[in-house]
Each structure stands twice: as C-alpha cells, then as structure tokens.
Short mmCIF file of C-alpha atoms and ligand atoms in Angstrom, two decimals:
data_model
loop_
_atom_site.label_atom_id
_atom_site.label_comp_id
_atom_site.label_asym_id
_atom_site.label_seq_id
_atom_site.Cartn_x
_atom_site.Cartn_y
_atom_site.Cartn_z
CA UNK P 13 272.79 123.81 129.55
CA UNK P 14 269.62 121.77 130.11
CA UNK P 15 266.59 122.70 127.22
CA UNK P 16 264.10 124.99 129.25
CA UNK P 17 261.05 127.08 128.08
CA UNK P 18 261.02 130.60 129.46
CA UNK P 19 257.40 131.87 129.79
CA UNK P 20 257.00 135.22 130.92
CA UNK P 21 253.46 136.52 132.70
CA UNK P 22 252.70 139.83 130.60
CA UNK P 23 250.76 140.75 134.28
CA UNK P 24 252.97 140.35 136.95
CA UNK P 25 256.07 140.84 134.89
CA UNK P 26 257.31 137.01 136.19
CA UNK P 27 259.35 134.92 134.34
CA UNK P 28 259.27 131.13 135.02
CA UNK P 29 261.83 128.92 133.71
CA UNK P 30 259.91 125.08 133.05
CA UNK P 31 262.33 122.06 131.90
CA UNK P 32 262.27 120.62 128.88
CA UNK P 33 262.26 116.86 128.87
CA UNK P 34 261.83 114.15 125.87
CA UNK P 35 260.63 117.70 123.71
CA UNK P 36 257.76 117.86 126.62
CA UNK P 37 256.95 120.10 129.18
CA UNK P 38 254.98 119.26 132.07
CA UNK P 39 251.66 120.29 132.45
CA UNK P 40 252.09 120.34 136.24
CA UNK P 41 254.83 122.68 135.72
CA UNK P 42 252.45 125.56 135.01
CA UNK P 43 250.56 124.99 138.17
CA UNK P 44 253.28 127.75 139.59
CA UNK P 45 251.72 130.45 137.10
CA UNK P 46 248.94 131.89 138.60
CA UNK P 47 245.81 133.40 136.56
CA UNK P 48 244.56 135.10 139.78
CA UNK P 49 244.63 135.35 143.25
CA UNK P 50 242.18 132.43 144.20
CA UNK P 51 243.70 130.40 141.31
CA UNK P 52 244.95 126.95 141.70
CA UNK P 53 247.42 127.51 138.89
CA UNK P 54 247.65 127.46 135.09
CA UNK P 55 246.13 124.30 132.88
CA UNK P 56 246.14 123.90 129.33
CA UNK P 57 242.96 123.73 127.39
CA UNK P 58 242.96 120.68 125.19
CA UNK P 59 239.69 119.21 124.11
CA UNK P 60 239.87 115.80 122.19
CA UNK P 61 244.18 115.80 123.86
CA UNK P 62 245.54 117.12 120.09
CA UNK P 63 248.46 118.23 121.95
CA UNK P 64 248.90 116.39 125.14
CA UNK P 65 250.69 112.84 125.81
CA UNK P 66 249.38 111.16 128.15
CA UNK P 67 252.12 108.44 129.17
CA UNK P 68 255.16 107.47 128.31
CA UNK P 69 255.29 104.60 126.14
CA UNK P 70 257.62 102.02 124.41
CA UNK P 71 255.30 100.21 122.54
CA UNK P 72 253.98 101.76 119.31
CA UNK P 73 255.74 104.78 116.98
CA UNK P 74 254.37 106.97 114.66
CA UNK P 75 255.21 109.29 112.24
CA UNK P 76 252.17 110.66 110.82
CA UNK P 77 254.20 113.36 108.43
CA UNK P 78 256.17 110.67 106.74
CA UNK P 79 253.57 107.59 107.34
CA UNK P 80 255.99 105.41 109.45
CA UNK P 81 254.61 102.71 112.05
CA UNK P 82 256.99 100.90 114.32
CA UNK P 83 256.23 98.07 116.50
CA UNK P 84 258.76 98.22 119.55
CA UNK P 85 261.14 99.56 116.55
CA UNK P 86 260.16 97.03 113.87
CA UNK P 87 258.68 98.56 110.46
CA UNK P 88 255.27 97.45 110.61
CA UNK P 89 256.38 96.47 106.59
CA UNK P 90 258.77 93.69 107.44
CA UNK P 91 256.45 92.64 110.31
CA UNK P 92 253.53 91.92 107.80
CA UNK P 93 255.58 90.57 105.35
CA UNK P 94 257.68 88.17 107.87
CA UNK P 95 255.93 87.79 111.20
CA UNK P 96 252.52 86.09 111.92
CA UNK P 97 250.04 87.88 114.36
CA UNK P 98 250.63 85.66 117.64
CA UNK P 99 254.31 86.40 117.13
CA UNK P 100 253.36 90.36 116.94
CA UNK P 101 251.53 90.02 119.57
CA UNK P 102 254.10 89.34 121.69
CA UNK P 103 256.51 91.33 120.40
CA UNK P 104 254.04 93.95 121.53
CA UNK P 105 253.46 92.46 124.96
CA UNK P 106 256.96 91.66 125.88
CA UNK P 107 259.12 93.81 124.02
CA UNK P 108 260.94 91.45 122.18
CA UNK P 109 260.50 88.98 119.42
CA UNK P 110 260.20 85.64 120.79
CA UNK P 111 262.72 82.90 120.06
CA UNK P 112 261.76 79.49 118.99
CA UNK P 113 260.47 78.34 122.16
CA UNK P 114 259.70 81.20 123.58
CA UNK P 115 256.89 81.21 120.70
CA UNK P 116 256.59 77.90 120.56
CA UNK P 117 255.14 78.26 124.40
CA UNK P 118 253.43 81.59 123.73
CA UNK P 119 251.21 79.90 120.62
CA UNK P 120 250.75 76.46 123.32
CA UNK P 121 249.49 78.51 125.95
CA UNK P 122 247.31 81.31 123.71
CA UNK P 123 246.06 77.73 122.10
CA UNK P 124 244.89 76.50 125.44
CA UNK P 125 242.27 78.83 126.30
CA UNK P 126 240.44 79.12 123.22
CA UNK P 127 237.49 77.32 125.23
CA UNK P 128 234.44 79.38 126.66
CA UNK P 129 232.95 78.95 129.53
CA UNK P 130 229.50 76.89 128.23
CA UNK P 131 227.48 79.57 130.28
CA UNK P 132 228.38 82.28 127.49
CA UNK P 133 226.22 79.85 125.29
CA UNK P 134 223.31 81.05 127.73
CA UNK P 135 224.32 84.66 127.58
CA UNK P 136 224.26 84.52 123.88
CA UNK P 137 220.79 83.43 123.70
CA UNK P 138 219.64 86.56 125.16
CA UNK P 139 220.74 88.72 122.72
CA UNK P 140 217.85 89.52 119.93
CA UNK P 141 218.35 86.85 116.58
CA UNK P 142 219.75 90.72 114.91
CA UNK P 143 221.99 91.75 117.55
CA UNK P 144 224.98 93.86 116.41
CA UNK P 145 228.03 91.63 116.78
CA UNK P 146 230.29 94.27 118.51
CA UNK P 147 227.48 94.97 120.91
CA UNK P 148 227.90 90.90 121.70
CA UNK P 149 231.38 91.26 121.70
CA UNK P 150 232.04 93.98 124.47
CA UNK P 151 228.88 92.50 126.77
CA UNK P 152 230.53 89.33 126.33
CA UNK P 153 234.08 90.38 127.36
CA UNK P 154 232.34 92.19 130.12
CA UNK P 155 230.70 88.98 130.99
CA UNK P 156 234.05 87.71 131.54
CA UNK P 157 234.73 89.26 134.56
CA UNK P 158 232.46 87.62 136.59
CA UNK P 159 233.51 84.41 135.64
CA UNK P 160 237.00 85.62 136.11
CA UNK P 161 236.81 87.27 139.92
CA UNK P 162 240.68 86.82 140.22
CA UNK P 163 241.33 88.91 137.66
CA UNK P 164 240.75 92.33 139.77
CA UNK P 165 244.43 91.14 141.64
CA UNK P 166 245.42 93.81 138.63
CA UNK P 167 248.68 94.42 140.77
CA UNK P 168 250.13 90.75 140.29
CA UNK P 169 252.24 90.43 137.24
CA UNK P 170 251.55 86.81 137.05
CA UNK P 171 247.95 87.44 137.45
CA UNK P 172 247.95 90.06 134.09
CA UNK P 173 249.91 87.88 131.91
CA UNK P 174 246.80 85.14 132.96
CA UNK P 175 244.07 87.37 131.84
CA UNK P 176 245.89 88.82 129.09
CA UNK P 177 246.32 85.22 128.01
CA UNK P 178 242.67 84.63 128.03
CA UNK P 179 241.45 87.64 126.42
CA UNK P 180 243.98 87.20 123.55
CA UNK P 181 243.00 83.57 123.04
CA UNK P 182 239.15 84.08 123.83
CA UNK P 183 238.15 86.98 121.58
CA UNK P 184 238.37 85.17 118.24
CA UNK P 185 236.13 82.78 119.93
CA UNK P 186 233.55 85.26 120.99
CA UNK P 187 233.37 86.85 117.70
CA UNK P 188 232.53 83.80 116.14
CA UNK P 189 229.71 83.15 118.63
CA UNK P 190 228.21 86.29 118.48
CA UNK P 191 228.86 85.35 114.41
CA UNK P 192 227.04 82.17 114.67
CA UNK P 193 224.34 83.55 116.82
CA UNK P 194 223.58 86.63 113.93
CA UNK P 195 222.58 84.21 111.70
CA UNK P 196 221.19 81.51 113.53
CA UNK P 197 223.90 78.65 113.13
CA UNK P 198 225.26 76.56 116.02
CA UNK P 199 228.54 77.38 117.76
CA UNK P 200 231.75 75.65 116.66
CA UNK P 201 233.89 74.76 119.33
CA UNK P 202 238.02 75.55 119.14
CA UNK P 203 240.10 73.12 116.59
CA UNK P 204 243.29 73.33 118.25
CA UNK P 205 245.51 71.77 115.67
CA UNK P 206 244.58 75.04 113.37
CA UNK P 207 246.21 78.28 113.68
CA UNK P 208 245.21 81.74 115.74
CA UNK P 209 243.30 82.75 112.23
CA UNK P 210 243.02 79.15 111.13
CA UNK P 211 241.09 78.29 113.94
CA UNK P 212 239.21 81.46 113.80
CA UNK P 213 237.73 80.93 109.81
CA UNK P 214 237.09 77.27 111.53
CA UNK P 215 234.66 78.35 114.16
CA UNK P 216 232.94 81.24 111.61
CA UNK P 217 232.39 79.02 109.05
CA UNK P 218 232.23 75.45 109.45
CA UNK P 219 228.99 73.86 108.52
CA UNK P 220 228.86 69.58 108.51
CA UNK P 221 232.28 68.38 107.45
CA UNK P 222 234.51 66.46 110.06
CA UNK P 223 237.44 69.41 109.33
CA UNK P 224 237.54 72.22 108.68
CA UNK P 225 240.28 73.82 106.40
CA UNK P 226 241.57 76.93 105.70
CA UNK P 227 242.05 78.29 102.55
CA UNK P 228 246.18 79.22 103.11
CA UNK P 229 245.58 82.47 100.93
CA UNK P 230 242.80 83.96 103.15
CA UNK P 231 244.20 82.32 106.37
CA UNK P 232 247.38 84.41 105.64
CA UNK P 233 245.86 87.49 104.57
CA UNK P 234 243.65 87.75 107.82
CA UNK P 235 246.70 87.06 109.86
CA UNK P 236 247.93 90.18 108.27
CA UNK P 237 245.14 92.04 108.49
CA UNK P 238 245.29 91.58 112.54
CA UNK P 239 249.43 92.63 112.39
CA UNK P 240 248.20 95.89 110.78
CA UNK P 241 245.79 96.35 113.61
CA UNK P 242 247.46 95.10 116.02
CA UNK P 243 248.60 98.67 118.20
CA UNK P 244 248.23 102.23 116.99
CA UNK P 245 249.50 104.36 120.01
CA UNK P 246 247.19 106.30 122.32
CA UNK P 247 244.41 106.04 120.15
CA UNK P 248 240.69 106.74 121.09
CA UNK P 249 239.67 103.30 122.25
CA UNK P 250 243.44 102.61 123.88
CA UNK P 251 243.32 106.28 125.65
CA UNK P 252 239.78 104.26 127.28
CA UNK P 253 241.19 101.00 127.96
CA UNK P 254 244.09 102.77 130.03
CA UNK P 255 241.69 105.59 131.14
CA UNK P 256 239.26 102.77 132.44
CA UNK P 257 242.30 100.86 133.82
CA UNK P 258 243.62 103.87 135.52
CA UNK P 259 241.16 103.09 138.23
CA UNK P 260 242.36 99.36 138.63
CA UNK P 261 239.41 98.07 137.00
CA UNK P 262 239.82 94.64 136.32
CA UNK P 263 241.22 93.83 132.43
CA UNK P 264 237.87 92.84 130.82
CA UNK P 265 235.84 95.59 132.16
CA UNK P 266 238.57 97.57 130.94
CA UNK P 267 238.24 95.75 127.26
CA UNK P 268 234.94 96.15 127.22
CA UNK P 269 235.03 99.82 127.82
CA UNK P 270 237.80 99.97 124.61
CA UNK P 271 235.63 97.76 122.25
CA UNK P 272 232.90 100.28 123.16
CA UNK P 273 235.47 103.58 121.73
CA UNK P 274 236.08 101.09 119.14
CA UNK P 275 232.72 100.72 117.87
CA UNK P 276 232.06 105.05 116.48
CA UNK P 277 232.11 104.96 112.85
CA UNK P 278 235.19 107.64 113.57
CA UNK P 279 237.10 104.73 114.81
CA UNK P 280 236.36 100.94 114.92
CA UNK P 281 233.64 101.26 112.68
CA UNK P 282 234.57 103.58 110.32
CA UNK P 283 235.43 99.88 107.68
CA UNK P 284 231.50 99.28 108.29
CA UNK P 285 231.04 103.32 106.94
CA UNK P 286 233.34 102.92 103.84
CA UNK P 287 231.41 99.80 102.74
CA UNK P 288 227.50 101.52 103.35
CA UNK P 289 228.71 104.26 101.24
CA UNK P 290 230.24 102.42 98.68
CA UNK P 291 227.11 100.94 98.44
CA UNK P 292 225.61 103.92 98.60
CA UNK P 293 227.48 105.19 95.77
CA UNK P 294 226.97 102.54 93.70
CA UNK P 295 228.83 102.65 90.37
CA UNK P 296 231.52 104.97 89.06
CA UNK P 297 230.04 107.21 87.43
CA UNK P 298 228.27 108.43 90.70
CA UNK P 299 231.57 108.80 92.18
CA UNK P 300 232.25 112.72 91.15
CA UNK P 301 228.59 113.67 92.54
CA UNK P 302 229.97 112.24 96.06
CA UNK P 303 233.15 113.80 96.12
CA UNK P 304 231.14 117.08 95.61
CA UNK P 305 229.31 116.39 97.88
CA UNK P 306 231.75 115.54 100.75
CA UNK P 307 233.70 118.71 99.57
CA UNK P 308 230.20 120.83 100.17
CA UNK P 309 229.98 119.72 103.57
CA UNK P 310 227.24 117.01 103.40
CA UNK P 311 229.15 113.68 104.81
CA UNK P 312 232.93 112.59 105.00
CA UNK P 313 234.58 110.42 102.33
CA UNK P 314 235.12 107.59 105.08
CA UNK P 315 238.29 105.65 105.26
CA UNK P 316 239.89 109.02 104.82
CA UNK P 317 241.50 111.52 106.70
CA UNK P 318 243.42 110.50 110.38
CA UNK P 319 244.01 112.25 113.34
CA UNK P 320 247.92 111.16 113.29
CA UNK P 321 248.79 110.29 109.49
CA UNK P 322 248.85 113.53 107.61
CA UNK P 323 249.94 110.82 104.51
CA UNK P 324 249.95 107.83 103.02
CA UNK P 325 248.94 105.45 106.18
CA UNK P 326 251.45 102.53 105.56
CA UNK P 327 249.29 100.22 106.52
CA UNK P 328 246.77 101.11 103.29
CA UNK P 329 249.20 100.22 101.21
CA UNK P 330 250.20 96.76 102.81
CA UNK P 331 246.29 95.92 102.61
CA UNK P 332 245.87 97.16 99.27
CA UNK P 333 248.73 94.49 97.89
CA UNK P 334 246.86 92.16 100.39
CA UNK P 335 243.46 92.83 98.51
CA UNK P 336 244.97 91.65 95.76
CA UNK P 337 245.72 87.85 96.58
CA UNK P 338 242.45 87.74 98.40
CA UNK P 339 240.58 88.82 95.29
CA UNK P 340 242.68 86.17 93.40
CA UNK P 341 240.57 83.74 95.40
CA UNK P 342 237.17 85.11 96.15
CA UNK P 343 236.93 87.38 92.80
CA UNK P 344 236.95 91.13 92.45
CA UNK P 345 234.58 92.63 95.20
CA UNK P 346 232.07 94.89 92.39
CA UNK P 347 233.00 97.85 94.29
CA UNK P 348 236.81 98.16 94.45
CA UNK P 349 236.65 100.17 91.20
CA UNK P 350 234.35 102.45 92.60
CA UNK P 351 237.06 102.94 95.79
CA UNK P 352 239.93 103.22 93.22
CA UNK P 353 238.13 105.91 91.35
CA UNK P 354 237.57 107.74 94.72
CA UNK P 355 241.01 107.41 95.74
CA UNK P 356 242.43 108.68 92.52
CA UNK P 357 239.67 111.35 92.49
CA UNK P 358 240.62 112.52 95.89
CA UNK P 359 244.19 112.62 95.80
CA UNK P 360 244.32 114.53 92.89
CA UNK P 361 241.59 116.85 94.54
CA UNK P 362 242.84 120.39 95.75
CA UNK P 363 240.68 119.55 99.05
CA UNK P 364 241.69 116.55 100.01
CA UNK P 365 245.48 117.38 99.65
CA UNK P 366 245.09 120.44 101.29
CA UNK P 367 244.25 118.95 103.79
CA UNK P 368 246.30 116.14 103.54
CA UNK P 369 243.36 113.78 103.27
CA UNK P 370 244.71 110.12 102.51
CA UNK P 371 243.38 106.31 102.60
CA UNK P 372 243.54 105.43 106.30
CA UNK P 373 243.97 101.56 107.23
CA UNK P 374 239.80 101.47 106.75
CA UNK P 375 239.63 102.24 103.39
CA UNK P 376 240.63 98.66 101.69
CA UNK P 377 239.87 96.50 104.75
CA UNK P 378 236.19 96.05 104.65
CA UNK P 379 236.58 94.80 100.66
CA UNK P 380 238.88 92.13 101.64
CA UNK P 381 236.29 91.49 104.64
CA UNK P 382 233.60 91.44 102.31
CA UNK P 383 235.27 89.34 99.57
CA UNK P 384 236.06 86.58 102.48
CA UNK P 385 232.41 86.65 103.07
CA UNK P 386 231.92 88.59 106.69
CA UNK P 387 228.76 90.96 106.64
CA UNK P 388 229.53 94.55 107.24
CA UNK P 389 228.86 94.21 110.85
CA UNK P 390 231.25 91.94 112.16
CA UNK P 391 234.21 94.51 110.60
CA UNK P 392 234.64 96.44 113.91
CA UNK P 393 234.92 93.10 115.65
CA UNK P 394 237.59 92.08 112.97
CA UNK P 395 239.14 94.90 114.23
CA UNK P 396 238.89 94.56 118.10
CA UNK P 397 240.15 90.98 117.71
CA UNK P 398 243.60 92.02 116.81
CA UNK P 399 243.43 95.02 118.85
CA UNK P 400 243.10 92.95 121.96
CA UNK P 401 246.77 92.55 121.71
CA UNK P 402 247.35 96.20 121.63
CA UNK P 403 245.02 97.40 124.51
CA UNK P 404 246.38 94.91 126.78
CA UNK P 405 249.73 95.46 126.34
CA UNK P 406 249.17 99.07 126.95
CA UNK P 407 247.43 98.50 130.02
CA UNK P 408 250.24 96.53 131.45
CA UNK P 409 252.28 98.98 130.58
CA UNK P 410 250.61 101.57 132.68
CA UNK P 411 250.13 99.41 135.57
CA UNK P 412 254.01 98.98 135.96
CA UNK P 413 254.53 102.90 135.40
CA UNK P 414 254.81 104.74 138.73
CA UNK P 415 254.28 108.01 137.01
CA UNK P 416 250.43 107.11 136.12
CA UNK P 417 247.60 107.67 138.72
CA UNK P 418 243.91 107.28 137.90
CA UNK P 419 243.05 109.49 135.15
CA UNK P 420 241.06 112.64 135.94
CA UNK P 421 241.10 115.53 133.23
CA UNK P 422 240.55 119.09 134.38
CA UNK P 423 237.75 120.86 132.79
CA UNK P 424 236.99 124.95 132.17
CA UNK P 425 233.56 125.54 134.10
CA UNK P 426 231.37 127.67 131.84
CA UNK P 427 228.09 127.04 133.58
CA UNK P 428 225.96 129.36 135.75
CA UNK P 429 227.66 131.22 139.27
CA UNK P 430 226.40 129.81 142.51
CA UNK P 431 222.90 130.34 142.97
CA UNK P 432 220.01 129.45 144.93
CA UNK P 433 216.89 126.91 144.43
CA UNK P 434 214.01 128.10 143.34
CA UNK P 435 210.85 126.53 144.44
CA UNK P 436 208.75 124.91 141.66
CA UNK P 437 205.62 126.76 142.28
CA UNK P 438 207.86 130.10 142.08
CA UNK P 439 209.69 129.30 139.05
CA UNK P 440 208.31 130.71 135.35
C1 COA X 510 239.77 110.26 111.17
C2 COA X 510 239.18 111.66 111.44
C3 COA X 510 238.11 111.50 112.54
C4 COA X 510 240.30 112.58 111.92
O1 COA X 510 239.73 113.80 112.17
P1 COA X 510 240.48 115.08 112.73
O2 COA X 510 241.94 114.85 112.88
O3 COA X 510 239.72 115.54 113.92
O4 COA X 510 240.33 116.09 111.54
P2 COA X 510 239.17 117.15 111.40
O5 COA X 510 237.84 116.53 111.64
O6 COA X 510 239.56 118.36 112.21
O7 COA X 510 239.29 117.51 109.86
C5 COA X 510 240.16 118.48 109.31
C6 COA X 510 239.54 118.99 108.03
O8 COA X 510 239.47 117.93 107.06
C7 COA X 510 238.10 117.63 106.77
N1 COA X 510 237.98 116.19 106.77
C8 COA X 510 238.58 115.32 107.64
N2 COA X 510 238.31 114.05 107.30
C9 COA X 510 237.52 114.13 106.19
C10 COA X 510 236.92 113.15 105.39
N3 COA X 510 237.08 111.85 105.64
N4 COA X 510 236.18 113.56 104.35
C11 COA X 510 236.02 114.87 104.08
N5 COA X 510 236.56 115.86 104.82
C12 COA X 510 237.32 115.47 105.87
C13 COA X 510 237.28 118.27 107.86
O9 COA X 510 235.97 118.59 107.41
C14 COA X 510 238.09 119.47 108.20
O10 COA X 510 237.90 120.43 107.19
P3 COA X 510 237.82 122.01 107.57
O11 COA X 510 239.21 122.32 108.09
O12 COA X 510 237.46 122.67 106.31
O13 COA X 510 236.78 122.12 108.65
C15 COA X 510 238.53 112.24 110.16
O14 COA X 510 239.52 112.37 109.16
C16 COA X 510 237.36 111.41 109.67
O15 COA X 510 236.23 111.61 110.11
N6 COA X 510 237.61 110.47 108.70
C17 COA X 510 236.57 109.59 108.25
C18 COA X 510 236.36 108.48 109.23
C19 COA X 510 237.46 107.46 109.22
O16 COA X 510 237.89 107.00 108.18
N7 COA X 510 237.94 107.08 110.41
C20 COA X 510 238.94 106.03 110.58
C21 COA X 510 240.17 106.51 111.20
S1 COA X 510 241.36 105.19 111.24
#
C-alpha cells in the first residue's frame, strides 16, 4: 500500500488522502482543502522554512541529531583528511570524484582564469581606503556580470560550467584585491605554478621577493578550511543564490546576492562575532560573567548554537585538530584558552545542553584565521571563497530540475481591509 497522510477537515467532515513521497508531502497537495468558500486552498505557515524543503537535492547530507556531513555520500572526515579543495569542489559540481585527468584538467582550467579583468583595478579604487572586504567582494562579483554579458545564456550547460569556472577560479583573486586595497598595498597578480590556496596566500601576502612561498603547514590547513566550507545544504545564503537564480538571473548576480546572506553575523559573519567577543571578553577569568550573561538574555555566545546540528558540528572538531598544526607555526593565538574555557563552561552548562547548544564550524575558524594573520574582516570572505563551490553547484542543480520554477513564497496578509484614500488636508 503506498504511505499516505489522511487529514480529516473537523468542518466539513472531509477526509483527504495526500501521498507520501521521500517522507514529504506536498504542499500543493493541500491546495484541495479549503478554509472557506472564497479560499484558494490550504498553505502552510512557515516563517524562516524550519519545516519546508525546498528542492530536491543530491549534493550535500546532513544529520544534525548525530552531527554527520556528507559530500555526494563522502564523510566530510575522510574528505578533509584525503582530498584537497579543487578536488571537493568537483566532487560537488559533478557528482563524482575526478580521476587523474579528469583533475588534472579541472585544476588546468580553474588555474587559467585566475586573471582579472585590469578594469576591476579601477573599480577597486572607488571603494573608501576602510571598505569592508565582503562589501568589495559581492560588488565585485556583481561587477562581473557586465564584463561577462554571455553569462545570462543560464540555459546552456556549456555556458554554466564557463562561468562556474570563472567564479571558482576568480574569487580568491578578488578577495585578495579587496585585501590589498584595505590596507593600501598593491595588487599581486596570479602565480600559476602555486596551488588554489598556494596561490591565494601568494597574492595576500607577497611584499618584494621574486616568489612567493607557502608555508606547506598553513597552505594545507586553509585548503581544509575551504573543504569544511565548501556546501552546507539549503542554507541561508544558498536558499538566496537559488532563490535569486530561480528567476534566471545570470550566475554572478546570483553570487552576489549569496555573499550578501553570507555576510549577517548569524551566518557568514558570525567567525568575525566570535573573535569581537573574545576580545571582548578578554581573559578567563571574565569568562563565567559572559556566560551569565548570554544565559540572562543579553547577547548570544557566538559560534554556538545551529539551525541544523543539534550536536557536535563535525566540522568543529576537524578545525579544532587543524588549529593545532597552525598554532605549531604561528604560536598560540592569546585567546584560544579563553574559547576552551567557554566551550567547557558551556557544555557542561544546563542551558546550553538543553538546548543542545554546541561549537558550530565558526567557533575555531577565526583563531586559525587570526593566527595566519587575516584581520577579522576578511573571515566572511574566507568563507564565501570556498562557498563559491557550493552555491554554484546548487544553482546548476536547480537549473537542470524541471520541478523548480521561480521562487515566490506565499504570505498570511495581516494588514488593514480595503479602504479608501483619505485626502491629506482631511486626515488627523
Ligand atoms: C545559529 C543560530 C542562528 C540558530 O538559531 P535557531 O535555530 O533559530 O535557534 P533559536 O534562535 O530559535 O534558539 C533556540 C534557543 O537557544 C538559544 N540560543 C541559540 N543560539 C544561542 C547562542 N549562540 N547563545 C545563547 N543562546 C542561544 C535561543 O535564545 C533560544 O532560547 P529560548 O528557547 O530560551 O528562546 C543561533 O544558534 C545563533 O544565533 N548562534 C550564534 C551565531 C552563530 O554562531 N552562527 C553561525 C551559524 S554556522
């Protein structure tokens, strides 16, 4: 017998039998149950889509009960331990894991179009000598549409993989201008004999010498560091970049409008947020004051709590292990023992674990960022870069899916009845 759900209207005494597919019903199924005569048909209410999926997707799975992360399938453990973030990337993309020269043409091609376009220099230039780097970043991919017109052909396959190409190979590049431009240092042009996060350290931090190099330690660690963030599922900034694309928008308008969802401090920018109030805490011994705080309603302990992960987030733990060789390098950032004594503070805390309250990816990400020497605000940027991957791959996935049309949610009208103008001289 196929699974249905049996809902019965209390006021009419109907029963409607709805199917039960992949443990979802369909929302359109309800249209059938009337509220009234004059009604359209039953919706749900769903503010901030707790309970709602909005596609169908093979890309990303999560199990936020038992903290599990799957790239198409793959642990996201053995990925960060085995796989390098160009390689992810197109597992995520594609579907598969590459063979040798399938990668082997996937890190040529993502290699040749590191360039800019030397007008961005221009753009740059506009932006004040303190502009926030992510505000760079998503004007900048904007920017990219008009110097890519072709890429509104959103329909043509071959035309997506093009622009997906680009953006994947042209964000690190446009992170490091809007870097460079922050604090006043020339722009480093693409060393193509480096890696993706070789190349990337290159054009943030090269000053006079003829080459650049990596250290392999911190070269490594940030290529981890974009596998953890590579894809997350319908997250707030993906749910834009396919809500955006829903309309056919062209790719980097679509980015742009992600990186913007990116940048909240609930999201993108909630590494930035950890680090101002570790700062703000500023030594141990304050660190029992805060947590009353928090637990009294005045702020969030940030880098804690997600809408998904009701434990452990797996990636936490990956960059926690990953802190640790950074900090072998750089030295201990001054205020990981002011996070460890928050994190053993709140997980012991009645009010964290009731409300199963754990380290999210955030919480240990900005020390390693900080310990490599970024300033707090290019973290959300450090996070869009990797992202990229993510977003776009989504976004081709809903442009070959013939169930998705251009999103539109319904809404619950609340506001006045119909009514007539007033003239101004009449109103009081
Ligand atoms: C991520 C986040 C937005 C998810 O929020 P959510 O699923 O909507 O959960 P809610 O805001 O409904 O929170 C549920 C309860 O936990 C509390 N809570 C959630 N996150 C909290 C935090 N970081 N610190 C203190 N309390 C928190 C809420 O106050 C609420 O308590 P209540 O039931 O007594 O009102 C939220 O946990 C948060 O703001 N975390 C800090 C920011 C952050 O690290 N974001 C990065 C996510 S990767």
């Amino acid at each position: 017998m196929a699974d249905t759900l049996t809902i019965t209207d209390n006021r009419t005494g109907k029963t409607y039998e709805l199917p039960i597919e992949l443990g979802v019903i369909r929302a359109m199924d309800l249209r059938q149950i009337k509220t009234g005569p004059d009604d359209f048909g039953l919706m749900t209410y769903d503010p901030a889509f707790q309970n709602t999926a909005a596609c169908r997707s093979q890309i990303t799975f999560i199990d936020g009960d038992q903290g599990i992360l799957l790239y198409r399938g793959y642990p996201i453990e053995q990925l960060a331990e085995q796989s390098t973030y160009l390689e992810t990337a197109y597992l995520i993309l594609f579907g598969e894991l590459p063979t040798k020269s399938e990668l082997d043409a996937w890190v040529r091609d993502v290699t040749l179009h590191t360039m800019l376009h030397e007008n961005i220099k221009t753009f740059m230039q506009g932006f004040q000598y303190d502009a926030h780097p992510m505000g760079i970043f998503l004007s900048t991919v904007g920017l990219l549409a008009t110097i890519y017109p072709g890429a509104k052909k959103v329909l043509d396959e071959e035309n997506r993989r093009l622009q997906i190409l680009r953006l994947i190979a042209k964000v690190p590049s446009i992170s490091a201008y809007a870097y460079r431009h922050s604090i006043g240092r020339p722009y480093i042009y693409p060393d193509n004999d480096l890696s993706f996060t070789g190349n990337f350290l290159n054009m943030l931090f090269k000053m006079t010498e003829l080459k650049y190099r990596p250290h392999p330690v911190l070269e490594r660690a940030l290529d981890i560091l974009f596998i953890l963030h590579a894809d997350h599922e319908q997250n707030c900034s993906t749910s834009a970049m396919r809500g955006i694309g829903s309309s056919q928008a062209d790719p980097y308008m679509s980015l742009a409008g992600a990186a913007a969802a990116l940048s909240g401090p609930l999201h993108g920018g909630a590494n930035e947020a950890v680090l101002r109030m570790l700062k703000e805490i500023g030594s141990v011994k304050h660190v029992p004051e805060f947590i009353k705080r928090v637990k009294g309603g005045d702020g969030r302990l940030m880098g804690f709590g997600h809408r998904v992960y009701k434990s452990y987030d797996p990636r936490a733990r990956i960059i926690k292990r990953t802190a640790d060789q950074v900090f072998e390098v750089t030295g201990r950032n001054p205020l990981l023992d002011i996070a460890l004594e928050l994190e053993r503070i709140a997980l012991e805390d009645d009010y964290f674990v009731s409300r199963k309250l754990y380290p999210n990816v955030d919480f240990y990400s900005g020390l390693i960022y900080q310990a490599m020497g970024f300033p707090v605000e290019m973290f959300p940027v450090l996070f869009a870069i990797p992202r990229t991957s993510g977003w776009l791959a989504q976004w081709d996935e809903m442009m070959r899916d013939a169930d998705q049309k251009i999103a539109r949610p319904r809404q619950i009208y609340m506001g006045s009845p119909r009514r007539d103008y007033v003239p101004r001289e009449q109103r009081s």
